């Protein structure tokens, strides 16, 4: 049977079908520690017709399909769990098809990388502001399907604000087109937004119409260090009280900072898009807030490019967290990276409770994240060879961190999605709200879009 299906796949994809063992292994998992199986094959579609043919083939041969962009997800979102899986890499569908300088939209294929898109949009003075720290590799299709946020989320919010329309092939093999080219679009149930964050479980996105924003005309920012993390958190809260609305507000804690080659202090980066002429006034207010909260300004920027340079260490947050884990356990390291967010007013409580939990469980936690929208990424690690009881302790710790998000009216997953690793947390969240019907509705939605359970099965909800 595998040979028959490979022959069928070859008839659709020709030399864009890969079955070489060493390449299959590369596509077995995402960027998280969740282990994956070797897929049956990888295919690289070039157009919607090939994807329609593939989806029609799947139930006949009992194969499952995982659409992928760059597989940079962090919750097991693209991790292969079943041997009869074909990875559908959208890497080759990466064209920017249209940019409107007046209507501020771009029509793109799903495999275009976010940085490459923004590089092109800069020629028009425009940006797609979805800005995961992985933007150099992350694709538009992956970011939409994860409902990604990122660095600019403090002002611009996540992907759900920045998609106007989609074309996708759903699990029945039908092609759907949803959304408009206008920001206002009220046409029945909002299937467009059902797709955003659906992690490849409802359909394969083949084209996206993206909402764009103008690039800032001027930009100021700074990097500050703190002895006490509470002062850093209070700075962020006071920035809001001063009604400054930064585009970027990021932090790392002292232990992470050390791994990034900085002093062992807590670091905050704040960048604000401003009108020409107001740079010094805004920067002055920002500086005063930092100083008033016992921070020390170590760098200032008066242009977007300058700010990006001082922000570089923060982009390496996950690498720094991995470095420590691999130093402790080598290739056996299993890293948990959490993704809670809480309303800003509860940030001090959330940070304090995570630190208390870390002490209570004896688990070292490195922390950083998009603090400007209340999004924290506590990371911790153990060995894959840890005893069952030791590993269970870490899983319990994951649930406790999730509870912090829930308790303060926030979320167990701000931007990374559920994948396989956060399914329990999703159940906990809706149980805590006495809203288990929500989980049932999610299963039913999945069944409507994908009646044969072909598309990324087992992700978000067990299937
Ligand atoms: C160092 C690092 C930093 C990160 N920083 C951030 C951050 O700041 N913010 C953030 O939100 N995330 C972050 N991430 C997570 C991840 O990079 C983002 O979610 C990113 O947008 C995923 O893009 P991708 O192309 O790699 O998608 P993939 O991982 O390939 O896929 C993501 C999901 O979308 C589905 N999918 C992919 N393409 C399609 C398609 N065409 N149609 C339907 N489904 C599809 C997949 O099945 C999967 O479920 C980070 C990851 C790393 C490794």
PDB file of N, CA, C and O in Angstrom, residues 222 280 282-292 297 300 302:
ATOM      1  N   UNK A 222      14.425  52.449  23.834  1.00  0.00           N
ATOM      2  CA  UNK A 222      15.563  52.294  24.738  1.00  0.00           C
ATOM      3  C   UNK A 222      15.643  50.875  25.268  1.00  0.00           C
ATOM      4  O   UNK A 222      14.711  50.089  25.145  1.00  0.00           O
ATOM      5  N   UNK A 280      11.990  63.538  20.801  1.00  0.00           N
ATOM      6  CA  UNK A 280      12.690  63.812  22.069  1.00  0.00           C
ATOM      7  C   UNK A 280      11.704  63.875  23.243  1.00  0.00           C
ATOM      8  O   UNK A 280      12.014  63.430  24.342  1.00  0.00           O
ATOM      9  N   UNK A 282       8.820  62.189  23.564  1.00  0.00           N
ATOM     10  CA  UNK A 282       8.379  60.833  23.927  1.00  0.00           C
ATOM     11  C   UNK A 282       9.529  60.065  24.594  1.00  0.00           C
ATOM     12  O   UNK A 282       9.342  59.413  25.637  1.00  0.00           O
ATOM     13  N   UNK A 283      10.720  60.199  24.008  1.00  0.00           N
ATOM     14  CA  UNK A 283      11.865  59.486  24.589  1.00  0.00           C
ATOM     15  C   UNK A 283      12.136  59.988  26.013  1.00  0.00           C
ATOM     16  O   UNK A 283      12.452  59.211  26.917  1.00  0.00           O
ATOM     17  N   UNK A 284      11.954  61.304  26.205  1.00  0.00           N
ATOM     18  CA  UNK A 284      12.167  61.893  27.541  1.00  0.00           C
ATOM     19  C   UNK A 284      11.190  61.310  28.555  1.00  0.00           C
ATOM     20  O   UNK A 284      11.577  60.933  29.672  1.00  0.00           O
ATOM     21  N   UNK A 285       9.910  61.221  28.165  1.00  0.00           N
ATOM     22  CA  UNK A 285       8.902  60.657  29.090  1.00  0.00           C
ATOM     23  C   UNK A 285       9.250  59.210  29.420  1.00  0.00           C
ATOM     24  O   UNK A 285       9.211  58.787  30.576  1.00  0.00           O
ATOM     25  N   UNK A 286       9.617  58.462  28.384  1.00  0.00           N
ATOM     26  CA  UNK A 286       9.949  57.048  28.564  1.00  0.00           C
ATOM     27  C   UNK A 286      11.140  56.910  29.524  1.00  0.00           C
ATOM     28  O   UNK A 286      11.122  56.102  30.466  1.00  0.00           O
ATOM     29  N   UNK A 287      12.146  57.724  29.293  1.00  0.00           N
ATOM     30  CA  UNK A 287      13.358  57.684  30.137  1.00  0.00           C
ATOM     31  C   UNK A 287      12.974  57.968  31.588  1.00  0.00           C
ATOM     32  O   UNK A 287      13.406  57.276  32.518  1.00  0.00           O
ATOM     33  N   UNK A 288      12.114  58.987  31.789  1.00  0.00           N
ATOM     34  CA  UNK A 288      11.705  59.353  33.155  1.00  0.00           C
ATOM     35  C   UNK A 288      10.987  58.194  33.841  1.00  0.00           C
ATOM     36  O   UNK A 288      11.168  57.951  35.029  1.00  0.00           O
ATOM     37  N   UNK A 289      10.119  57.493  33.077  1.00  0.00           N
ATOM     38  CA  UNK A 289       9.392  56.370  33.678  1.00  0.00           C
ATOM     39  C   UNK A 289      10.383  55.280  34.102  1.00  0.00           C
ATOM     40  O   UNK A 289      10.284  54.719  35.194  1.00  0.00           O
ATOM     41  N   UNK A 290      11.344  55.000  33.240  1.00  0.00           N
ATOM     42  CA  UNK A 290      12.346  53.973  33.580  1.00  0.00           C
ATOM     43  C   UNK A 290      13.106  54.390  34.844  1.00  0.00           C
ATOM     44  O   UNK A 290      13.213  53.615  35.808  1.00  0.00           O
ATOM     45  N   UNK A 291      13.596  55.627  34.852  1.00  0.00           N
ATOM     46  CA  UNK A 291      14.403  56.086  36.004  1.00  0.00           C
ATOM     47  C   UNK A 291      13.551  56.105  37.273  1.00  0.00           C
ATOM     48  O   UNK A 291      14.008  55.737  38.359  1.00  0.00           O
ATOM     49  N   UNK A 292      12.283  56.511  37.125  1.00  0.00           N
ATOM     50  CA  UNK A 292      11.378  56.573  38.278  1.00  0.00           C
ATOM     51  C   UNK A 292      11.082  55.197  38.866  1.00  0.00           C
ATOM     52  O   UNK A 292      10.590  55.082  39.985  1.00  0.00           O
ATOM     53  N   UNK A 297      19.033  53.254  32.110  1.00  0.00           N
ATOM     54  CA  UNK A 297      18.979  53.225  30.643  1.00  0.00           C
ATOM     55  C   UNK A 297      20.381  52.938  30.124  1.00  0.00           C
ATOM     56  O   UNK A 297      21.328  53.669  30.417  1.00  0.00           O
ATOM     57  N   UNK A 300      19.934  53.993  23.915  1.00  0.00           N
ATOM     58  CA  UNK A 300      18.764  54.694  23.374  1.00  0.00           C
ATOM     59  C   UNK A 300      18.809  54.610  21.851  1.00  0.00           C
ATOM     60  O   UNK A 300      19.887  54.541  21.260  1.00  0.00           O
ATOM     61  N   UNK A 302      17.057  56.318  18.156  1.00  0.00           N
ATOM     62  CA  UNK A 302      16.240  57.406  17.586  1.00  0.00           C
ATOM     63  C   UNK A 302      15.795  57.082  16.164  1.00  0.00           C
ATOM     64  O   UNK A 302      15.416  57.959  15.415  1.00  0.00           O
TER      65      UNK A 302
END
